[in-house]
Coordinates of C-alpha atoms and ligand atoms in Angstrom, one line a residue:
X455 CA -9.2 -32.2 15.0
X456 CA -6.5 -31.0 12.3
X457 CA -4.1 -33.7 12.4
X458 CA -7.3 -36.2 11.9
X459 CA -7.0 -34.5 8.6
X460 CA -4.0 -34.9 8.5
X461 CA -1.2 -38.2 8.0
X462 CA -3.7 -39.6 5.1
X463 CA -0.7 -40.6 2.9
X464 CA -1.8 -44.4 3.5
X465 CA -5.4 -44.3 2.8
X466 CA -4.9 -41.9 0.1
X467 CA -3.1 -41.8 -2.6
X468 CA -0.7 -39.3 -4.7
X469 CA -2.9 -37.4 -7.7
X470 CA -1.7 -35.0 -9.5
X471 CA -4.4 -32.7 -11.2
X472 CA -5.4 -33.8 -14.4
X473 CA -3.0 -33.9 -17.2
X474 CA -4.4 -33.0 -20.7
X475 CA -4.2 -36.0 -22.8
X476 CA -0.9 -35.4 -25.4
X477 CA -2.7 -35.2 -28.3
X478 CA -5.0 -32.5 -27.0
X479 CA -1.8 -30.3 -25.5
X480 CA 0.3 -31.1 -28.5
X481 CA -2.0 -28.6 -30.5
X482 CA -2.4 -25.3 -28.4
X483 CA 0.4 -23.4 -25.8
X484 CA -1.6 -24.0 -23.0
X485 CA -1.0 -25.1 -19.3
X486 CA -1.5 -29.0 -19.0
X487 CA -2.5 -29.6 -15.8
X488 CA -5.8 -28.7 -14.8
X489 CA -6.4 -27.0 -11.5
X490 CA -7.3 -28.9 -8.4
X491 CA -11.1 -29.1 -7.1
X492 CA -11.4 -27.8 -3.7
X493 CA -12.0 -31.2 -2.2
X494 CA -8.9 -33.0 -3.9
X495 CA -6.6 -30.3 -2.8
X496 CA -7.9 -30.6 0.5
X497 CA -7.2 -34.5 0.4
X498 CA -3.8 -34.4 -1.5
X499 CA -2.7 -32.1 1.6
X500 CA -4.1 -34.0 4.0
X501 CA -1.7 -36.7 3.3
X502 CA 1.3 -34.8 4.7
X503 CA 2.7 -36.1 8.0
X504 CA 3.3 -32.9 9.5
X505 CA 7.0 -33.8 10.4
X506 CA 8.6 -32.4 13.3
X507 CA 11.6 -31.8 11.0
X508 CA 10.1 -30.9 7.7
X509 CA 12.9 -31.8 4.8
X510 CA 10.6 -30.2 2.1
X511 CA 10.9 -27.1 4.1
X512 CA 14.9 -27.7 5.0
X513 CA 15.2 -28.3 0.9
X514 CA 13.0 -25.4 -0.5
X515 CA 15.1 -22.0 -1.4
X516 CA 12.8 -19.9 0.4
X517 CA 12.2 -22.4 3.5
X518 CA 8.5 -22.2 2.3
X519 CA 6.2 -23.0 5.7
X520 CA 5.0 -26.1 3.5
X521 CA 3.8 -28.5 6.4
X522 CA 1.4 -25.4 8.0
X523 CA 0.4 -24.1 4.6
X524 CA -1.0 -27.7 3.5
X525 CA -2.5 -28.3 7.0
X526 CA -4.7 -25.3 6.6
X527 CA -5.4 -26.3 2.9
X528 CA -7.1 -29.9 4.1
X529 CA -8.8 -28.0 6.9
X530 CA -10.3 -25.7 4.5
X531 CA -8.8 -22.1 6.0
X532 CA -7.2 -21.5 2.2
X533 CA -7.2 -17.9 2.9
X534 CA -4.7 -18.2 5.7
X535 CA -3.0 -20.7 4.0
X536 CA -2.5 -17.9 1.2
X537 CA -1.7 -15.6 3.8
X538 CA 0.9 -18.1 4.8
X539 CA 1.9 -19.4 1.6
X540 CA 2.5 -15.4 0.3
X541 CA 4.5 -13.9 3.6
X542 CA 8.1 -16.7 2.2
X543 CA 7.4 -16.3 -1.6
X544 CA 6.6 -13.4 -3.8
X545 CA 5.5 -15.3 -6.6
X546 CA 3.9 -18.5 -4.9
X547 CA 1.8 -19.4 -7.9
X548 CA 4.9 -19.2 -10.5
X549 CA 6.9 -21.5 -8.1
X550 CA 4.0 -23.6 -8.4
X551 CA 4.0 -24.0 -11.7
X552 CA 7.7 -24.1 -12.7
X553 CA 9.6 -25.3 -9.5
X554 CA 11.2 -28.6 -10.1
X555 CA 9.4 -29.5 -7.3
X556 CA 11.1 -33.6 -7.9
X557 CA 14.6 -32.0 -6.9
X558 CA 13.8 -29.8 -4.3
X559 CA 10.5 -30.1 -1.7
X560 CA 9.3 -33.1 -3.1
X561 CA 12.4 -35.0 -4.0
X562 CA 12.5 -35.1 -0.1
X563 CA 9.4 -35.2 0.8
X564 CA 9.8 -38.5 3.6
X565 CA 6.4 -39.8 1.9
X566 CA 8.1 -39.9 -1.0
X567 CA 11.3 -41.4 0.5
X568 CA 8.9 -44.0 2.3
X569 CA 7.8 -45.3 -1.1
X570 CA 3.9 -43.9 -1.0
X571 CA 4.0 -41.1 -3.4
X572 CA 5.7 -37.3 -2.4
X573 CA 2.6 -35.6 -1.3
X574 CA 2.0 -32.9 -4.0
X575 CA 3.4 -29.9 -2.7
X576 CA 3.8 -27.6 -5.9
X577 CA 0.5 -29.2 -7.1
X578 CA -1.2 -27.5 -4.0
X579 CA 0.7 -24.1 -3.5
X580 CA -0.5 -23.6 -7.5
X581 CA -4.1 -24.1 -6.2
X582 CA -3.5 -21.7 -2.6
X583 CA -2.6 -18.8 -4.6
X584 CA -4.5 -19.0 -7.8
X585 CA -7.4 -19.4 -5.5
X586 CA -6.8 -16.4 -3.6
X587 CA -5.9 -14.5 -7.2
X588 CA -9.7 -15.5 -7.8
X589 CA -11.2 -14.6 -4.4
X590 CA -9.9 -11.5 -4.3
X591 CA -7.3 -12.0 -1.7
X592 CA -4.3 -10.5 -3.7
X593 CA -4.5 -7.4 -2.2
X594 CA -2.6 -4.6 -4.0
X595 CA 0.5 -3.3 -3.1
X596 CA -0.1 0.0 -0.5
X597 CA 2.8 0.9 1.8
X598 CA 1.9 2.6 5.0
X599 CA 3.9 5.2 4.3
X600 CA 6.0 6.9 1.4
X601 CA 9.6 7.2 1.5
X602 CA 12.1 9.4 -0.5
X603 CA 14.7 7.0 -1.2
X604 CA 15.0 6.0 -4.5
X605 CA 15.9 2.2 -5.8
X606 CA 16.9 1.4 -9.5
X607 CA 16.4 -2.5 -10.3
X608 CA 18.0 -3.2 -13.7
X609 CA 16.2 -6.1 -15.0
X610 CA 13.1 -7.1 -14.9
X611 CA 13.1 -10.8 -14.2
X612 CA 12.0 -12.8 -11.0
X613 CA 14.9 -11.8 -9.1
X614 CA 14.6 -7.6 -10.1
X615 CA 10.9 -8.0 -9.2
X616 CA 11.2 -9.7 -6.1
X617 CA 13.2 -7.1 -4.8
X618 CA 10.8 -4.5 -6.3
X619 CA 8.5 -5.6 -4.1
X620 CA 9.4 -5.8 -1.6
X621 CA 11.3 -2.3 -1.7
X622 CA 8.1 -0.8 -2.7
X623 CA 6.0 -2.3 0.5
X624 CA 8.6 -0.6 2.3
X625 CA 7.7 2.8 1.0
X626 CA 10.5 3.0 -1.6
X627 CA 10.6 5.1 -4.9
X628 CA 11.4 1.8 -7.4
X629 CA 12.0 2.0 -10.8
X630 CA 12.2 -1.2 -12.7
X631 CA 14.5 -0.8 -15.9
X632 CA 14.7 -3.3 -18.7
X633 CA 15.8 -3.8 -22.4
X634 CA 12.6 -6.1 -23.2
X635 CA 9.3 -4.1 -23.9
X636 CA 7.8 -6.2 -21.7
X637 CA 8.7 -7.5 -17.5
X638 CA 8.9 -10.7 -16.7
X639 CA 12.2 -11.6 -18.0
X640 CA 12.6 -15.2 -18.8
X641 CA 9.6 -15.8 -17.2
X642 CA 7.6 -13.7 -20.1
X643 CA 10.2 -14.6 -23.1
X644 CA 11.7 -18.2 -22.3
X645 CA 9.3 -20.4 -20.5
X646 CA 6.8 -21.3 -22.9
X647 CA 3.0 -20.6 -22.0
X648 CA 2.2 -24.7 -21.8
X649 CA 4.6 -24.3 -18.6
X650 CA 3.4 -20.6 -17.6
X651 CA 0.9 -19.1 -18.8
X652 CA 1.7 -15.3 -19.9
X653 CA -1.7 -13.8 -18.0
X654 CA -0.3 -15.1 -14.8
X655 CA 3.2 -13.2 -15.1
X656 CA 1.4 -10.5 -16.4
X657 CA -1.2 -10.0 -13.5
X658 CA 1.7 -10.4 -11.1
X659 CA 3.4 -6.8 -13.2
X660 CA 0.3 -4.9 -13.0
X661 CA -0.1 -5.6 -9.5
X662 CA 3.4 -3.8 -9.4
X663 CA 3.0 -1.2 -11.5
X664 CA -0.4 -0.5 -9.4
X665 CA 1.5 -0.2 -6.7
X666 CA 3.6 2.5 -7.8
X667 CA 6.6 0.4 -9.1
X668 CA 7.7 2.3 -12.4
X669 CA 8.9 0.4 -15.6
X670 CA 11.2 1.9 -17.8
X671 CA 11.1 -0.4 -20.6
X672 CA 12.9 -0.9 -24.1
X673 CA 15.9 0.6 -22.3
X674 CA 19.0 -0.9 -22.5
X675 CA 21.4 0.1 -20.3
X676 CA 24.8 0.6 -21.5
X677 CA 22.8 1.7 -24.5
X678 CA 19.8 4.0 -24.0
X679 CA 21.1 4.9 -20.5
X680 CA 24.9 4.7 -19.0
X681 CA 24.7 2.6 -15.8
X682 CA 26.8 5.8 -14.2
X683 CA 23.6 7.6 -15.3
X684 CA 21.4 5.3 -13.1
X685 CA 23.9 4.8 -10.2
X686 CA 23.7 8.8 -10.0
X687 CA 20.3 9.2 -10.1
X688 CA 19.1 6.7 -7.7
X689 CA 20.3 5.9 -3.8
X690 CA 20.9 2.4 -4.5
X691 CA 21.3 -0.1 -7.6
X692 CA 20.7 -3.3 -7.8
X693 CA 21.9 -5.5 -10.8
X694 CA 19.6 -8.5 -11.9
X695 CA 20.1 -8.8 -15.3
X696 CA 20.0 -12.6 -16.0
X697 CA 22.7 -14.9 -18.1
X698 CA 21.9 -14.2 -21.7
X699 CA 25.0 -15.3 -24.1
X700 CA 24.5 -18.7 -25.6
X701 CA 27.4 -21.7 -25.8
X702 CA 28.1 -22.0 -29.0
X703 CA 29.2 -24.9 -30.8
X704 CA 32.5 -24.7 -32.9
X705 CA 31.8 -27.0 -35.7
X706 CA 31.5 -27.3 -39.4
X707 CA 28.9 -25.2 -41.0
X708 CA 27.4 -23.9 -37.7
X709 CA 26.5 -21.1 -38.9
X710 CA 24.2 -22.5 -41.6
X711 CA 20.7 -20.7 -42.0
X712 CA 18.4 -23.6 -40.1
X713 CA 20.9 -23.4 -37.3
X714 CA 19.6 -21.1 -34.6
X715 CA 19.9 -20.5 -30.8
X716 CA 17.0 -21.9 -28.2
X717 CA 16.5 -18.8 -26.6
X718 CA 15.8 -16.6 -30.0
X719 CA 13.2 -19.7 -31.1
X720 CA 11.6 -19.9 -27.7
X721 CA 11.4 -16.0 -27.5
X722 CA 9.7 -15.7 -31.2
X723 CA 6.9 -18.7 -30.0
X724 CA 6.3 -16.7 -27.2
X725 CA 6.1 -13.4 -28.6
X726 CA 3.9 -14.9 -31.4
X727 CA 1.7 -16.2 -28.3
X728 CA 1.5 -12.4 -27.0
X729 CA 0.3 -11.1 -30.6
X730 CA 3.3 -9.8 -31.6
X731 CA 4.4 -9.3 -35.1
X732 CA 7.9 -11.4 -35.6
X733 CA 9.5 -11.5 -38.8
X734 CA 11.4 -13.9 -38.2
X735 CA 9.5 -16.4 -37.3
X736 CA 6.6 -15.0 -40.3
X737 CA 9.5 -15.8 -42.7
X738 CA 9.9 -19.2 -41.2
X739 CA 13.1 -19.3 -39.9
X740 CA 12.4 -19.5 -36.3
X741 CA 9.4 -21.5 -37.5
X742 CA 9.4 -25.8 -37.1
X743 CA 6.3 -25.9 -38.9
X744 CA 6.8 -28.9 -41.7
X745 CA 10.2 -29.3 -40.6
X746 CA 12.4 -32.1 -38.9
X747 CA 13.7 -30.6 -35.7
X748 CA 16.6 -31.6 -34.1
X749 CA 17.3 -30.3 -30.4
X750 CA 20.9 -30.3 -29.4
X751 CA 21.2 -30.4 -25.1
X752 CA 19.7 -32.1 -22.5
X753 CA 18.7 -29.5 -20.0
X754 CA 15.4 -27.7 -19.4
X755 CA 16.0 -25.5 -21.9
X756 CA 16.1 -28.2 -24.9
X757 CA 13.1 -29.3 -23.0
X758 CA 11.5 -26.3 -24.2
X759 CA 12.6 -26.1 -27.1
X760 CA 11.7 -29.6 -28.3
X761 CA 7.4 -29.1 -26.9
X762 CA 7.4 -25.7 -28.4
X763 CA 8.3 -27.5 -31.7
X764 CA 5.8 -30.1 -31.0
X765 CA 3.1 -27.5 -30.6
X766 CA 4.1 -25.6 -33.7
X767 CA 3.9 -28.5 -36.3
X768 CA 7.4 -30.6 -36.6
X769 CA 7.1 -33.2 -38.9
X770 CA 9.4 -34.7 -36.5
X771 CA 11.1 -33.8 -33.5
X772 CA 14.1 -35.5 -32.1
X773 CA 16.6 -34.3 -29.3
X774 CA 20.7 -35.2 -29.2
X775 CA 22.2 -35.4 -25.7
X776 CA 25.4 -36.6 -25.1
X777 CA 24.7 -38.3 -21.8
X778 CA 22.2 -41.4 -21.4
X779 CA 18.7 -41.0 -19.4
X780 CA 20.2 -41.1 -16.7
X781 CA 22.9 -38.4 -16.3
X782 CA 20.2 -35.9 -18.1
X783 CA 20.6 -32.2 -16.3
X784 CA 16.8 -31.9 -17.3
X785 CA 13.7 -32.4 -15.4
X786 CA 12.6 -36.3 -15.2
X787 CA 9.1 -34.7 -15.3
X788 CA 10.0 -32.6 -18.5
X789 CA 11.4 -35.4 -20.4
X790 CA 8.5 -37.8 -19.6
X791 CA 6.2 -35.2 -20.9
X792 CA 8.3 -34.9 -24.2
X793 CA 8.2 -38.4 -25.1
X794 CA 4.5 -38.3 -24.3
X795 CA 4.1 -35.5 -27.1
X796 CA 5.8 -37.8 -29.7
X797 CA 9.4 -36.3 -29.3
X798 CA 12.3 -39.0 -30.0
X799 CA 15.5 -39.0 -27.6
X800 CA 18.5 -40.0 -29.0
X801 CA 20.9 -40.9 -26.5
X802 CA 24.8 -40.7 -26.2
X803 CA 25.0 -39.1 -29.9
X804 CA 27.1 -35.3 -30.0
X805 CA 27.1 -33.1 -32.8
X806 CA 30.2 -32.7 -34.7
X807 CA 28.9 -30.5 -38.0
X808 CA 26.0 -29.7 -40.1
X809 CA 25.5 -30.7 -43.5
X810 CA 23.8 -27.8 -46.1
X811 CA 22.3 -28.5 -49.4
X812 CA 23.5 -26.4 -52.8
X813 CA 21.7 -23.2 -51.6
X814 CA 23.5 -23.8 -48.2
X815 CA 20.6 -24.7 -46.3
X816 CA 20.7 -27.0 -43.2
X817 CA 19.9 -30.3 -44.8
X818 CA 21.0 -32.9 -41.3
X819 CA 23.5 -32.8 -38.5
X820 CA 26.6 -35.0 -38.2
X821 CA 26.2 -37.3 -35.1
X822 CA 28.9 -38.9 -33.3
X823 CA 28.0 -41.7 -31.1
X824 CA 29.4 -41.9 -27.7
X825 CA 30.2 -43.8 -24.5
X826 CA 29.8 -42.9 -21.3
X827 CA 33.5 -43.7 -19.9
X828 CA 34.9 -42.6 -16.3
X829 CA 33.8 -40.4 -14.0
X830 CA 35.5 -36.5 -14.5
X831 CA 36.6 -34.4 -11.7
X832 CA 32.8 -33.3 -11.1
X833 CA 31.9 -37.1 -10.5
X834 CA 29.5 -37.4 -13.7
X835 CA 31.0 -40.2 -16.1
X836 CA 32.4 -38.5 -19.5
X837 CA 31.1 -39.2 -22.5
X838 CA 33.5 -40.5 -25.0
X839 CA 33.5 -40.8 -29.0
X840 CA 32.5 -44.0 -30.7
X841 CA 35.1 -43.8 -33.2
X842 CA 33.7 -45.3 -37.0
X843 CA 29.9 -44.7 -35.9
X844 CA 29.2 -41.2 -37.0
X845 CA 26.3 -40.7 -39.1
X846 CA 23.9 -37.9 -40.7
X847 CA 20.4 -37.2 -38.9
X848 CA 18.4 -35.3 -41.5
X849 CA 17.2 -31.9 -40.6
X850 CA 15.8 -28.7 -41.5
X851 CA 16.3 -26.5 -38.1
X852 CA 18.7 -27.7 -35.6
X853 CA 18.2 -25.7 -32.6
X854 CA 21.3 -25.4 -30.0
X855 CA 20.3 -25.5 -26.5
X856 CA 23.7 -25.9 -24.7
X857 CA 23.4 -23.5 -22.0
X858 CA 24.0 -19.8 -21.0
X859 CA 27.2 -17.7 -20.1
X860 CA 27.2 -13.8 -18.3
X861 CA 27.5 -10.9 -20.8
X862 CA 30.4 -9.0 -20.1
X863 CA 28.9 -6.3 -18.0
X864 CA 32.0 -4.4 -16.6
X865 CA 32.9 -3.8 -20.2
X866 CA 29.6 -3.2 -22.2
X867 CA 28.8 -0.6 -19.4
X868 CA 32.2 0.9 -18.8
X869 CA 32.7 -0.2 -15.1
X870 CA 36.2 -1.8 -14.7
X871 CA 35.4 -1.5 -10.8
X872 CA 32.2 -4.2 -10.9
X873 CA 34.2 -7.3 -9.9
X874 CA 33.4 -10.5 -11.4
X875 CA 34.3 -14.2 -11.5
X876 CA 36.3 -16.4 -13.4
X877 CA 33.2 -17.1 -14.9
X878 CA 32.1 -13.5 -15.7
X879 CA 29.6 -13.8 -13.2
X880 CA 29.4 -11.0 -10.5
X881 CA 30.7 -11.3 -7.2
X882 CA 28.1 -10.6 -4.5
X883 CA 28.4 -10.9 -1.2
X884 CA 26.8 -14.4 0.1
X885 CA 23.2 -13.0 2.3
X886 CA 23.7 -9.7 1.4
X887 CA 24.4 -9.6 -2.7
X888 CA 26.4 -6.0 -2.4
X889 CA 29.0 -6.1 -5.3
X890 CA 32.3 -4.5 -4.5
X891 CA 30.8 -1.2 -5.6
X892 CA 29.4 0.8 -3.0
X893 CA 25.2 1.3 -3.0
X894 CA 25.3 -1.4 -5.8
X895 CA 23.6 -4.9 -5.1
X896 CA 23.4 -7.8 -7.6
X897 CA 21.0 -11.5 -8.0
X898 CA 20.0 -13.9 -9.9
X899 CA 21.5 -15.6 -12.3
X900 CA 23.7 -13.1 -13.2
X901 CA 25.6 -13.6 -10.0
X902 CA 24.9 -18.2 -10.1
X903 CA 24.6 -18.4 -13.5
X904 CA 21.8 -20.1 -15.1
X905 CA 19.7 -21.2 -12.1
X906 CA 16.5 -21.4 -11.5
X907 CA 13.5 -18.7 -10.9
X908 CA 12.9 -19.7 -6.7
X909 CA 16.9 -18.9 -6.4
X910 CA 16.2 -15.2 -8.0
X911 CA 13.2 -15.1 -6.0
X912 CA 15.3 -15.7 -2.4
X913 CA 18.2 -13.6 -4.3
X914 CA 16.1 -10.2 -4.4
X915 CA 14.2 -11.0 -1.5
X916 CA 17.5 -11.1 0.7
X917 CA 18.9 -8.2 -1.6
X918 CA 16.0 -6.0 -0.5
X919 CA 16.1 -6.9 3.2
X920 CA 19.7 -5.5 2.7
X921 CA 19.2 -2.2 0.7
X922 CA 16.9 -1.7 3.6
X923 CA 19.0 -1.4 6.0
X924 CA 21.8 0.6 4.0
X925 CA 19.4 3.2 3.0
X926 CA 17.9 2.9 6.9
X927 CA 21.7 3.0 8.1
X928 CA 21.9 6.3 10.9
X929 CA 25.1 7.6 9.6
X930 CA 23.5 7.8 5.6
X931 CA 20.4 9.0 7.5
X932 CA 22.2 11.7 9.4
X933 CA 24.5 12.9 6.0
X934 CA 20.9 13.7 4.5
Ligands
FAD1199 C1 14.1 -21.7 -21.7 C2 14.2 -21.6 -20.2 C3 13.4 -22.3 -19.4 C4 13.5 -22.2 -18.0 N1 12.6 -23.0 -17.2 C5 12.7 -22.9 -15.9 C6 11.8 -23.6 -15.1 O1 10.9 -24.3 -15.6 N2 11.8 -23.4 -13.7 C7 12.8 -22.6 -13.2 O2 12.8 -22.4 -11.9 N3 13.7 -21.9 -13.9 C8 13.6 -22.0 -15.3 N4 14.5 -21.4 -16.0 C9 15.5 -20.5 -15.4 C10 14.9 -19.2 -14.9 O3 14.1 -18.6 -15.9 C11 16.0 -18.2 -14.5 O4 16.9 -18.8 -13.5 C12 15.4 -16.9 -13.9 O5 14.5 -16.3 -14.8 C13 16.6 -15.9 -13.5 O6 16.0 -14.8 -13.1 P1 16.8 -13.4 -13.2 O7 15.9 -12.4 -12.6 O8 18.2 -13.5 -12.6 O9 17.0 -13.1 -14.7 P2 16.1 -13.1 -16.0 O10 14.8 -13.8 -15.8 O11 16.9 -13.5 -17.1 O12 15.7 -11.5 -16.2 C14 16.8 -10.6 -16.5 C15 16.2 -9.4 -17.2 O13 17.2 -8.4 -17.3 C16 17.0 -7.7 -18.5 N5 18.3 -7.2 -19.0 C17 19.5 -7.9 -19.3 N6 20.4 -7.0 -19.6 C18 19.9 -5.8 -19.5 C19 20.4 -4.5 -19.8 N7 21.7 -4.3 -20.2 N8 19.6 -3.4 -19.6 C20 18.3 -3.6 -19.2 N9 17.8 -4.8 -19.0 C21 18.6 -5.9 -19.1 C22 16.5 -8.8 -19.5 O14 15.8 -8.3 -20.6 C23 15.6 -9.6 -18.5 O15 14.3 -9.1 -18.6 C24 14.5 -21.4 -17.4 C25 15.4 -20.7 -18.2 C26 15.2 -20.8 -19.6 C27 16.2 -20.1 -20.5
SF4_1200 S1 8.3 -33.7 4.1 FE1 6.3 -34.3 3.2 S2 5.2 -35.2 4.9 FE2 6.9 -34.1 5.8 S3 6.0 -32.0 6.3 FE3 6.9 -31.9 4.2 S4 5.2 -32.4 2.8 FE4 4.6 -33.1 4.8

């Protein structure tokens, strides 16, 4: 009876939910896709082929159960799919959303691969879970029993409140601390609302915090608290405090008011989103409206940075990557929107200065156009100056999106003994994440580097499975 529902992909074809027409999503921070109605989620599932070997499963972080949770979706039993959906993924409904779904379950999708359209897997998990949000199916956090081990999770991002979770299902005494006043980490401050929508990070924290998680926030450790301070007052530590330090760019003039870093613009649009007061985007400098924008990257991040500027009235908006099209780190999907929202790519051009007017205000950015010669030891052809074909693209706020590097944790908190990479990463054990310090775990991106939020998600998931067991172990049990 199911699989009559089921291996539809020929007779139906893949929709998306509806996408807000450019115009209308250029002018408000909004999500731009429009939820599913029951019966075109149902279809859209129904064209999955149910593979014996599922590669959107094989290729997801957390090996999401996609090809049952979409089965029960076109048969209409939603609330086990959410059931299903939930038991992989703490935060099914963010993955959703913010996945780039095209390079992971449905880049390999074999419907997708067979040239009929990936069937809409992020799409469809987005609808299980904000369905069951609305049911009533979210059931609040309630361990059978309490526990007196305590946990301290410093950070607050996907990967800190994964393992929060899952800790405090477990029965354990968790306490979330972070330097932000609010959770979410870049979930609440970098991704801008038209990708994620603040109420739906924010539900996701009071439905921790109801469950007994507690958030000590506006606390910086190495600051407010000494990480010694925290390792002695809890039984176990986990680390997840994200890749914050921005690349700068050595160039003429870079320090010229106009020229600010992604992360402080995206954080003042989405504090202004929240509410809050922000001087400095009420002054204007972290403000594009009236201004020509230029976006120097080509990652997510300048993707970001270049709608937010859209949305908060750019006279013009243009974004410098180094690269062509095709070599762009960034989202196909991202990009595509961009250009739909009136944003100009300028291809192989680099910065090389900034130009300032008398009052030494960012007037336009030196370009330097470039070819795309050889391929470097990663395999991606390097780009190469045009020599003679530099020129000035006028601007009033150049915004530098280049990427993100570790803070220098064993020095800022005074613990030569947390090992790190050559990157300034931390070292974590592969499965496991323990650090080389005893009763201290670490995920995230402060352990890859700038990843993505589904790899913190599997991070603290794993990283609570194994403080577990540590705080569970029969000789710690017995010392106590
Ligand atoms: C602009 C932008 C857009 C992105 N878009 C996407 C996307 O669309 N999809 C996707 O999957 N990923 C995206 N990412 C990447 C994703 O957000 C990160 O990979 C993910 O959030 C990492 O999670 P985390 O828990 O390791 O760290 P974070 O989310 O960075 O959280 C770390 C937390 O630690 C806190 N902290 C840091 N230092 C301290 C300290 N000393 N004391 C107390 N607290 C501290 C911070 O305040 C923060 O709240 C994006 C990233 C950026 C910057
Ligand atoms: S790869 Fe595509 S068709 Fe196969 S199980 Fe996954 S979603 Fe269904």
């Amino acid at each position: 009876m199911a699989k009559q529902q089921m291996l539809r992909f020929v007779k139906v074809g893949k929709e998306m939910p509806e996408k807000r027409p450019p115009n209308l999503r250029s002018e408000d921070f909004n999500e731009i896709y429009a939820e599913y109605a029951e019966e075109k989620a149902a279809d859209q599932a129904g064209r999955c082929s149910q593979c014996g070997v599922p590669y959107c499963q094989s290729h997801c972080p957390l090996h999401n159960n996609i090809p049952d949770w979409l089965m029960m979706t076109a048969t209409g039993r939603l609330e086990e799919a959410y059931e299903l959906s939930q038991a992989t993924n703490t935060f099914p409904e963010i993955c959703g959303r913010i996945c780039p779904q095209d390079r992971l379950c449905e880049g390999n999708c074999v419907i997708e691969q067979a040239g009929h359209g990936t069937v809409t897997i992020g799409s469809v998990e987005k609808y299980i879970t904000d369905t069951a949000w609305e049911k009533g199916w979210v059931k609040p956090i309630a361990p059978a029993s309490e526990r007196g081990e305590s946990v301290a999770v410093i950070g607050a991002g996907p990967g800190g409140l994964a393992a929060a979770d899952m800790l405090r299902r477990a029965g354990i005494q968790v306490t979330v601390y972070d330097r932000y006043d609010r959770a979410g980490g870049l979930m609440t401050y970098g991704i801008p609302g038209f990708k994620l929508e603040k109420p739906v990070v924010m539900r996701r924290i009071e439905q921790l915090e109801q469950g007994g998680v507690e958030f000590v926030l506006n606390c910086t450790v190495g600051e407010d608290i000494t990480f010694d301070a925290i390792r002695g007052k809890h039984d176990a530590v986990l680390i997840a405090t994200g890749v914050y330090k921005s690349r700068d760019l050595t160039a003429p003039n870079a320090n010229a008011a106009g020229v600010v870093k992604a992360l402080d613009f995206l954080t003042a649009s989405n504090r202004k989103s929240f509410g809050d007061d922000v001087p400095e985007f009420d002054n204007g400098d972290l403000d594009a409206r009236g201004k020509r924008v230029v976006v120097i990257g080509g990652g997510d991040t300048a993707m970001d940075c270049v709608r937010t500027a859209v949305r908060q009235g750019a006279t013009s908006v243009r974004c410098l990557y180094r690269r062509d099209r095709e070599n762009m780190p960034g989202s196909r999907r991202e990009t595509q929107n961009a250009e739909e929202e009136g944003v100009e790519f300028v291809w192989l051009s680099a910065p090389s200065g900034f130009v300032t007017d008398d009052a030494g205000n960012l007037s336009g950015v030196r370009v330097q156009k470039m070819r795309l010669g050889q391929p470097d030891a990663t395999g991606r052809r390097a780009p190469e100056v045009i020599e003679g074909a530099d020129y000035t693209e006028e601007s009033d706020l150049a915004i530098m999106a280049l990427g993100f590097e570790p803070e220098d944790l064993p020095s800022l908190w005074g613990v030569p003994e947390l090992t790190v990479t050559r990157w300034g990463t931390i070292k974590a054990k592969f499965n496991t994440h323990e650090t080389d310090l005893p009763g201290v775990w670490a995920v995230g991106d402060i352990v890859r580097g700038a990843s993505l939020v589904v790899w913190a998600i599997r991070d603290g998931r794993e990283a609570a499975e194994s403080i577990l067991s540590y705080l569970s172990a029969p000789a710690r049990v017995a010392a106590e």
